PDB file of C-alpha atoms in Angstrom:
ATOM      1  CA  UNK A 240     119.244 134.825 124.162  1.00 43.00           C
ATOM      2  CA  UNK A 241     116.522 134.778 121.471  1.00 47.00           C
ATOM      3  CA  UNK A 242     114.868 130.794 120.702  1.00 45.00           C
ATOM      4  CA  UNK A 243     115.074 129.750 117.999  1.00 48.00           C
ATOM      5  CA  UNK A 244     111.329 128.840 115.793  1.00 45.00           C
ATOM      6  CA  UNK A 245     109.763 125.807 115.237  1.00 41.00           C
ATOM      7  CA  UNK A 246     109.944 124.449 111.647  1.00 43.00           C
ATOM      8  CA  UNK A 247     107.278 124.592 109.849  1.00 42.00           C
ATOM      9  CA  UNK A 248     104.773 121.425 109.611  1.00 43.00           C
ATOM     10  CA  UNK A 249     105.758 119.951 106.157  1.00 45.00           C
ATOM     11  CA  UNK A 250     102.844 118.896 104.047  1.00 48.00           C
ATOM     12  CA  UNK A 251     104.084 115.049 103.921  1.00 49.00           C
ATOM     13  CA  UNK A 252     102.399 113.058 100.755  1.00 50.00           C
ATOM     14  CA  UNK A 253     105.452 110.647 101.155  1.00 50.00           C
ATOM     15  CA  UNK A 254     103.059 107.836 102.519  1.00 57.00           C
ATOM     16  CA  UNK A 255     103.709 103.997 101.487  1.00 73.00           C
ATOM     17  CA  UNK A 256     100.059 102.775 101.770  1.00 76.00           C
ATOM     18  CA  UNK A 257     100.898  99.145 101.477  1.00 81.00           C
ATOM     19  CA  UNK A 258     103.281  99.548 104.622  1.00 83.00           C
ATOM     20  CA  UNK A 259     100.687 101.513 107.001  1.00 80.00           C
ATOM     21  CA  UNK A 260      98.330  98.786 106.117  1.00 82.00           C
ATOM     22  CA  UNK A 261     100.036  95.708 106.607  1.00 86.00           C
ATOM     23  CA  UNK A 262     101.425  97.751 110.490  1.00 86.00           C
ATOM     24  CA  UNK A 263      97.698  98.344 111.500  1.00 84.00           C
ATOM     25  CA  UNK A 264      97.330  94.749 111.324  1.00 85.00           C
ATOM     26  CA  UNK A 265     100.664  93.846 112.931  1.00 87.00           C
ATOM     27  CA  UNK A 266      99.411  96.477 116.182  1.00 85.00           C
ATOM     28  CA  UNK A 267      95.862  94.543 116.160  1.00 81.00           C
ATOM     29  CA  UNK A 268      97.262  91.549 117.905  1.00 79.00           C
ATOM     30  CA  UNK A 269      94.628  89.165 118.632  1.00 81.00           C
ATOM     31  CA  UNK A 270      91.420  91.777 119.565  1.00 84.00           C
ATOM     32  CA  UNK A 271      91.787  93.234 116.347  1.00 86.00           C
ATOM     33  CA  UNK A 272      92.203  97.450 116.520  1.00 88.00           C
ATOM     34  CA  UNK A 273      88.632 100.001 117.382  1.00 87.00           C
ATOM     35  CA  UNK A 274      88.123 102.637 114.753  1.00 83.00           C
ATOM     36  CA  UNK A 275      89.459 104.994 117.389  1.00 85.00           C
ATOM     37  CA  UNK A 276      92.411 103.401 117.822  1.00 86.00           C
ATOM     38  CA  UNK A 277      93.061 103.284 114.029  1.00 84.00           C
ATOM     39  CA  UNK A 278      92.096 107.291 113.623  1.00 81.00           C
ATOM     40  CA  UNK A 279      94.689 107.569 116.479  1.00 81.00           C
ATOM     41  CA  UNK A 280      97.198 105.921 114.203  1.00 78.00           C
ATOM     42  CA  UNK A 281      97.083 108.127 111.148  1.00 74.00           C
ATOM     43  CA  UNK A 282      98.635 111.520 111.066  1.00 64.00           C
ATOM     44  CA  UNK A 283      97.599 114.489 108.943  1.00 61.00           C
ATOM     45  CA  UNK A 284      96.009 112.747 105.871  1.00 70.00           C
ATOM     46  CA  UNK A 285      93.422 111.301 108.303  1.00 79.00           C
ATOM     47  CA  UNK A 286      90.533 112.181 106.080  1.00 86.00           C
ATOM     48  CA  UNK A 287      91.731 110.326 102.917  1.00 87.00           C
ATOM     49  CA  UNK A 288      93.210 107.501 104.919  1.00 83.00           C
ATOM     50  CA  UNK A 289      90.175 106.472 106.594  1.00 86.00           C
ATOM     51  CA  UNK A 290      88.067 106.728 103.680  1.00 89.00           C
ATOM     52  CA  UNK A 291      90.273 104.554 102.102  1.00 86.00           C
ATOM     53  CA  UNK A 292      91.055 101.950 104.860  1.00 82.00           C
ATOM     54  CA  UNK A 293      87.346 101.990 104.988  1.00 83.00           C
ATOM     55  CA  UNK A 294      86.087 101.916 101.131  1.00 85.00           C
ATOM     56  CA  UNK A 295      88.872  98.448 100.391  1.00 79.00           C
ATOM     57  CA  UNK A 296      86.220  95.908 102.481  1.00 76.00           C
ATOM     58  CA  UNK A 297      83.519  97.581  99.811  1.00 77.00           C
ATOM     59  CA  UNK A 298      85.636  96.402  96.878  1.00 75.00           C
ATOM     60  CA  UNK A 299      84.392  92.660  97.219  1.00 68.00           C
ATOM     61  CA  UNK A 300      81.887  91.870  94.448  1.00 65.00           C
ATOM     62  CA  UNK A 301      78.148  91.663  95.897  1.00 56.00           C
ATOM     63  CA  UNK A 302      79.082  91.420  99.833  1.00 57.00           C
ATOM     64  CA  UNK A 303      76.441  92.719 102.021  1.00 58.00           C
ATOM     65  CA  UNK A 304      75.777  94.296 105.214  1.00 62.00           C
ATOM     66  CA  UNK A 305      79.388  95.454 105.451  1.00 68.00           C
ATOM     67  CA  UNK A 306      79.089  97.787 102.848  1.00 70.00           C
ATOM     68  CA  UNK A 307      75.679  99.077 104.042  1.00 73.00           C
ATOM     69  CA  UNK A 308      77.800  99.789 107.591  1.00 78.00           C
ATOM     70  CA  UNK A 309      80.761 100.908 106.253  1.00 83.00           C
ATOM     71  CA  UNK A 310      79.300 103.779 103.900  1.00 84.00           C
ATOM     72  CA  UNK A 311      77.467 105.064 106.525  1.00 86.00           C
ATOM     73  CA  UNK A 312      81.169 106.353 108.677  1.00 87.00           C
ATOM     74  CA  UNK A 313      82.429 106.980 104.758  1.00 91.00           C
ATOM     75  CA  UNK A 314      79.086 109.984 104.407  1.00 91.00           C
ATOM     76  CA  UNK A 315      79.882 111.342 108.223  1.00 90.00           C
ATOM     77  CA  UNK A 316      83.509 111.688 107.564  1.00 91.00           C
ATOM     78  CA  UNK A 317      83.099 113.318 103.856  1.00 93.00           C
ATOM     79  CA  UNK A 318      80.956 115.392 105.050  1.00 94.00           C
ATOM     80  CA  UNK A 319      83.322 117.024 107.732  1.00 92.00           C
ATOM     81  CA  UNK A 320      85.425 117.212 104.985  1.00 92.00           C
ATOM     82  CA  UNK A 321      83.391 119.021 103.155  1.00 93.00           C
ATOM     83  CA  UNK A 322      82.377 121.616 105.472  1.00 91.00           C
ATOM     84  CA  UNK A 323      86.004 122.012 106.411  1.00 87.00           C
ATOM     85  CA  UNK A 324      86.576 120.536 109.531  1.00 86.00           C
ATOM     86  CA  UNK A 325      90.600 120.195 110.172  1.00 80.00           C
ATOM     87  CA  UNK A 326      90.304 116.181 111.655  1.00 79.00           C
ATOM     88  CA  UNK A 327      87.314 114.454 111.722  1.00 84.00           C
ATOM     89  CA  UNK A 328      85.244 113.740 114.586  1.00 85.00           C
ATOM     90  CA  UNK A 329      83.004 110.598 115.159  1.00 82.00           C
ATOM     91  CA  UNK A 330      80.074 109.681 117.639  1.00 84.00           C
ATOM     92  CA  UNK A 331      81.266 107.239 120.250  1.00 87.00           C
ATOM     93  CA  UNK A 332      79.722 104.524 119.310  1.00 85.00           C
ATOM     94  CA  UNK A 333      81.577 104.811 116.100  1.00 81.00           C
ATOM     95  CA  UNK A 334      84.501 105.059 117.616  1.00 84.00           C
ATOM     96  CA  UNK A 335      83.753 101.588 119.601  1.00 87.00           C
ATOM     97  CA  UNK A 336      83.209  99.881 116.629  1.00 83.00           C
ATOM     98  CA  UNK A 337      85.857  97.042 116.530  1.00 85.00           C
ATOM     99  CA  UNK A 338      88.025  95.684 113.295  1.00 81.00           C
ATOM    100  CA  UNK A 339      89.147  91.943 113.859  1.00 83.00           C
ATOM    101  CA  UNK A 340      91.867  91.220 113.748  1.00 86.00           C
ATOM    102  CA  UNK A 341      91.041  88.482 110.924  1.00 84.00           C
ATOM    103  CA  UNK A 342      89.796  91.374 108.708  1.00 80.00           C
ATOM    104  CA  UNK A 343      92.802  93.724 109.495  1.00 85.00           C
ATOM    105  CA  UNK A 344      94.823  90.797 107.939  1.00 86.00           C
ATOM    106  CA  UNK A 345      92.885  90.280 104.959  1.00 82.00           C
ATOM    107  CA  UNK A 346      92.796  93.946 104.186  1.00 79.00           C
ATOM    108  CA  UNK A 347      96.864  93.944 104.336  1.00 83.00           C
ATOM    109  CA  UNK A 348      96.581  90.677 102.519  1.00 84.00           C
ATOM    110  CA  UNK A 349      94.742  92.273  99.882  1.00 79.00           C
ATOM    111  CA  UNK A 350      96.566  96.011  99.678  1.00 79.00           C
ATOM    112  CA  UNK A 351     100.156  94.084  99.230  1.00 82.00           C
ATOM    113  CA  UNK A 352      98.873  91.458  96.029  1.00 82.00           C
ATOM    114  CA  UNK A 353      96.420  94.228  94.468  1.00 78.00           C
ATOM    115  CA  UNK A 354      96.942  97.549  95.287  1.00 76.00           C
ATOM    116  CA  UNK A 355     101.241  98.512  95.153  1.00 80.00           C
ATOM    117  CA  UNK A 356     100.698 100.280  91.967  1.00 80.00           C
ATOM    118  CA  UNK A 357      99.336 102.717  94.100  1.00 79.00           C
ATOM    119  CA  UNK A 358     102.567 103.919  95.973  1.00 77.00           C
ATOM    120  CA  UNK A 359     104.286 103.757  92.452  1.00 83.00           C
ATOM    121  CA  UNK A 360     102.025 105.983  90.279  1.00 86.00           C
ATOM    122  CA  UNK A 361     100.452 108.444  92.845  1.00 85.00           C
ATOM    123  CA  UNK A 362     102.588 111.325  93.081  1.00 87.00           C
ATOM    124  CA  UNK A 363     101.617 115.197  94.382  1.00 89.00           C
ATOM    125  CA  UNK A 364     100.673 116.777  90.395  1.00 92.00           C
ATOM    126  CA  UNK A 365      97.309 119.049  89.791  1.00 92.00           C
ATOM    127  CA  UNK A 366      96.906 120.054  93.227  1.00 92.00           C
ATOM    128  CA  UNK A 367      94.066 122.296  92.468  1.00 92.00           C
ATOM    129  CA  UNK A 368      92.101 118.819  92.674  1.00 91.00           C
ATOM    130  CA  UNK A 369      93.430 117.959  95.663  1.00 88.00           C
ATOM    131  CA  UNK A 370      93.907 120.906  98.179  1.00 89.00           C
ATOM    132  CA  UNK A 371      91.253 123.063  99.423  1.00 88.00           C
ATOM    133  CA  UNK A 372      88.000 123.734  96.977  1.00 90.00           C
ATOM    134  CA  UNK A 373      89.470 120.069  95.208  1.00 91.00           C
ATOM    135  CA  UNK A 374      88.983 118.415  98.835  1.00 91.00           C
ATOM    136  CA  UNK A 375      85.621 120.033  98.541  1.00 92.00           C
ATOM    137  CA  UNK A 376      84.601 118.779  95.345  1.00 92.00           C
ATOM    138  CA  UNK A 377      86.446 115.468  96.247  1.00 94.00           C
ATOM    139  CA  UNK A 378      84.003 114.895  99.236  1.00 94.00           C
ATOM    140  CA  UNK A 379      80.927 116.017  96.769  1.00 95.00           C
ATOM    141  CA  UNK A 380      81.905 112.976  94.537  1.00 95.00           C
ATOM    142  CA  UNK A 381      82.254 110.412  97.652  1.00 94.00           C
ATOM    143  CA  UNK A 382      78.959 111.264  99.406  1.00 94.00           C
ATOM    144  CA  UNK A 383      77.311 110.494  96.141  1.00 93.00           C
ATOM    145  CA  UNK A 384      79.226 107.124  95.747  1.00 91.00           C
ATOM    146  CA  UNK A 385      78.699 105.744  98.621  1.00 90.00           C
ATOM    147  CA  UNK A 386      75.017 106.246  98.423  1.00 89.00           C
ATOM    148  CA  UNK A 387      75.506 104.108  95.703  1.00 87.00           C
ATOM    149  CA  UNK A 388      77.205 101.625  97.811  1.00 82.00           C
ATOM    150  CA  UNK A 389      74.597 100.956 100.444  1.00 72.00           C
ATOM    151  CA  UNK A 390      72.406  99.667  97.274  1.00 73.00           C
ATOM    152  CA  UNK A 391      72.398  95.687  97.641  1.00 67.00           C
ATOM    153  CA  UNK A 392      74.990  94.123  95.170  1.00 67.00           C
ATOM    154  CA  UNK A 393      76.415  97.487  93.819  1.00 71.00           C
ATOM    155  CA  UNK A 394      79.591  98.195  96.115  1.00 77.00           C
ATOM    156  CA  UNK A 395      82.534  97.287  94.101  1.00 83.00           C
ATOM    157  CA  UNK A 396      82.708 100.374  91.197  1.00 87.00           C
ATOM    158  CA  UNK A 397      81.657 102.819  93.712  1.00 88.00           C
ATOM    159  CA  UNK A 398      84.196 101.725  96.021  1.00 87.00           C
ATOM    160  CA  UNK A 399      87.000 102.090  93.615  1.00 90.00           C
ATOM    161  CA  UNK A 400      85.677 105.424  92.839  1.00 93.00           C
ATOM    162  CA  UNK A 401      86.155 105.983  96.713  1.00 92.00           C
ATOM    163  CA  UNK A 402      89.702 104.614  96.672  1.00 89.00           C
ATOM    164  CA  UNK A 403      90.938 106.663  93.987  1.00 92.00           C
ATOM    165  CA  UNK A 404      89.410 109.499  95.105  1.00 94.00           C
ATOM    166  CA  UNK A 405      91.235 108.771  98.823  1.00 92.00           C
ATOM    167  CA  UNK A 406      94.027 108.371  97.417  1.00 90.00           C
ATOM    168  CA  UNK A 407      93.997 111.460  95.432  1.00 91.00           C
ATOM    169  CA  UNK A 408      93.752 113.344  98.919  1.00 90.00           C
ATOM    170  CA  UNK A 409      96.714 111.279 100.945  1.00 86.00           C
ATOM    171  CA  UNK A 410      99.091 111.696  98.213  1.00 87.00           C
ATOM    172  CA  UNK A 411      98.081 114.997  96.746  1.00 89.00           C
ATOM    173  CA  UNK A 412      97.736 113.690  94.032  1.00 92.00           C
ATOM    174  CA  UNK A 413      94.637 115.387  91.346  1.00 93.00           C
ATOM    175  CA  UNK A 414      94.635 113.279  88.729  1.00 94.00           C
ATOM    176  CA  UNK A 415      93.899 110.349  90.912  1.00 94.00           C
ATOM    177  CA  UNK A 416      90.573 112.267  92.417  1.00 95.00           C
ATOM    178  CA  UNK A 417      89.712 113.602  88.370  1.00 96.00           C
ATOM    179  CA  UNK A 418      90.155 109.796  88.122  1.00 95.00           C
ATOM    180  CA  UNK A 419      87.681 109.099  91.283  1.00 95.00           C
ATOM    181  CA  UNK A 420      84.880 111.490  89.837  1.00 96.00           C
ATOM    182  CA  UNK A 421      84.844 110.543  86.870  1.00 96.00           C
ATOM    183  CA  UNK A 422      84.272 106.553  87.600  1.00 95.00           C
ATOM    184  CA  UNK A 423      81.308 108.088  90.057  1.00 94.00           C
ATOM    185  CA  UNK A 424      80.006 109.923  87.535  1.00 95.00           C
ATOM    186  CA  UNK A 425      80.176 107.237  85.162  1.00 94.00           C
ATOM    187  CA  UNK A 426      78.856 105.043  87.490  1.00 92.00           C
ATOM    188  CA  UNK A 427      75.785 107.472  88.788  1.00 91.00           C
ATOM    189  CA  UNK A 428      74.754 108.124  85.779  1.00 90.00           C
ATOM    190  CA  UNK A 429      74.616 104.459  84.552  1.00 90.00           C
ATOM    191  CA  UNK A 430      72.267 103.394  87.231  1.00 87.00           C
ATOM    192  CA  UNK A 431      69.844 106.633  87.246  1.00 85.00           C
ATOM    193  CA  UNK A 432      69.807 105.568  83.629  1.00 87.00           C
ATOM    194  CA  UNK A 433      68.459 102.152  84.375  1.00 83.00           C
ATOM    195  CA  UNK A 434      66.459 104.009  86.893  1.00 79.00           C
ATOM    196  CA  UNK A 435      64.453 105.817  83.969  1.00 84.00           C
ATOM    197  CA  UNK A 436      64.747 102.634  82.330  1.00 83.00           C
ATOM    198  CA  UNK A 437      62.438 100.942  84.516  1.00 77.00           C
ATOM    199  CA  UNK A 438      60.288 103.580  85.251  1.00 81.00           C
ATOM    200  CA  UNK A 439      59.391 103.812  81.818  1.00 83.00           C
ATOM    201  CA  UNK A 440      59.222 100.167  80.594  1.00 78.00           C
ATOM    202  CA  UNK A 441      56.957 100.248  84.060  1.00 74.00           C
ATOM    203  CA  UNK A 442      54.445 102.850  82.989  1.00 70.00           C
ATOM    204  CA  UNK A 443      54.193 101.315  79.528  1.00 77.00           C
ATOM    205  CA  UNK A 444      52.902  98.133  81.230  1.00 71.00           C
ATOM    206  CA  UNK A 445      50.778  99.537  83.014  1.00 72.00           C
ATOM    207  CA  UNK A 446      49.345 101.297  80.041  1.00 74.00           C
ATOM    208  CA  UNK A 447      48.847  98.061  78.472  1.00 73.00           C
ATOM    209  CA  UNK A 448      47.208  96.221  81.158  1.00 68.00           C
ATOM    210  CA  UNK A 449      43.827  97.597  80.484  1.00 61.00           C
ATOM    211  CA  UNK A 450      44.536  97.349  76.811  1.00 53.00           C
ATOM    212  CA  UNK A 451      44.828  93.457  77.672  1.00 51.00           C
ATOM    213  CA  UNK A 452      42.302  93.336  80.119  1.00 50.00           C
TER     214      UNK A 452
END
């Protein structure tokens, strides 16, 4: 009598973001859900879905101190990803870290008015972008935009960078990461711009000072 094999593990991109959302926040109850408890709820697109439950807080124009938090678990987690790590591990104190249950709602809230376009347009197309040296490149691009993040008052173009680029990786989806890294680019090159900027407008006052003096 010969068994028969297991099926293969299907590469599922069938996910309905805007459903797994709004359930996280139905299973928080009144305590709200740890970040250990949410990892335990996501399946094999953990990467991308944490980065993205984690990068929608960071799309609220000039809030601080979340943001500053938040990107901090967004650079440990990228960064498994990009050294290849199959699920991503964090510290325990991390994993302690509570969502309330107030914020759990408002994130649902928020994914069901603004972000349903998602689950219609993202489809698995230029996978290149999105599977193996993509989720490389795709980590690359959200290290560097969340850097930008933890910068008072600049969270909110980063962070869509970070959503696209998350949701480039759950759905297999490339053009949505091509979409991602190009908004970080965009926007990392804007501010080292202004960087130089006042570097230089600073050194030419400085020049003038003893000019004036």
């Amino acid at each position: 009598m010969t068994s028969t094999p297991p099926a293969p593990k299907t590469d599922d991109v069938s996910h309905d973001l805007v459903r797994l959302l709004r359930r996280l926040a139905d299973d928080g109850g009144e305590s709200g859900l740890t970040l250990a408890e949410i990892r335990d709820r996501l399946d094999e697109r953990a990467y991308g879905l944490l980065i993205l439950l984690l990068s929608i807080p960071c799309l609220v124009p000039g809030l601080y101190g979340v943001p500053q938090v938040v990107g901090l678990v967004i650079i440990v987690i990228a960064a498994q990803l990009l050294l290849g790590r199959e699920e991503p591990w964090l510290p325990g104190w991390m994993l302690r870290l509570r969502a309330r249950q107030s914020w759990l709602n408002a994130m649902a809230d928020f994914s069901e008015q603004r972000l349903g376009w998602i689950d219609r347009l993202s489809r698995p197309r230029l996978l290149m972008f999105s599977t193996g040296f993509g989720e490389r490149l795709a980590a690359v691009f959200m290290i560097l935009a969340t850097l930008t993040i933890v910068l008072p008052l600049t969270n909110t173009i980063p962070s869509v960078a970070l959503a696209l680029l998350a949701v480039g990786l759950i759905q297999r989806d490339g053009l949505f990461v091509l979409g991602g890294c190009a908004i970080a680019t965009a926007w990392i090159g804007l501010l080292s711009a202004v960087g130089v900027g006042l570097l230089i407008g600073a050194d030419w006052a400085l020049r003038l000072l003893p000019g004036a003096a």
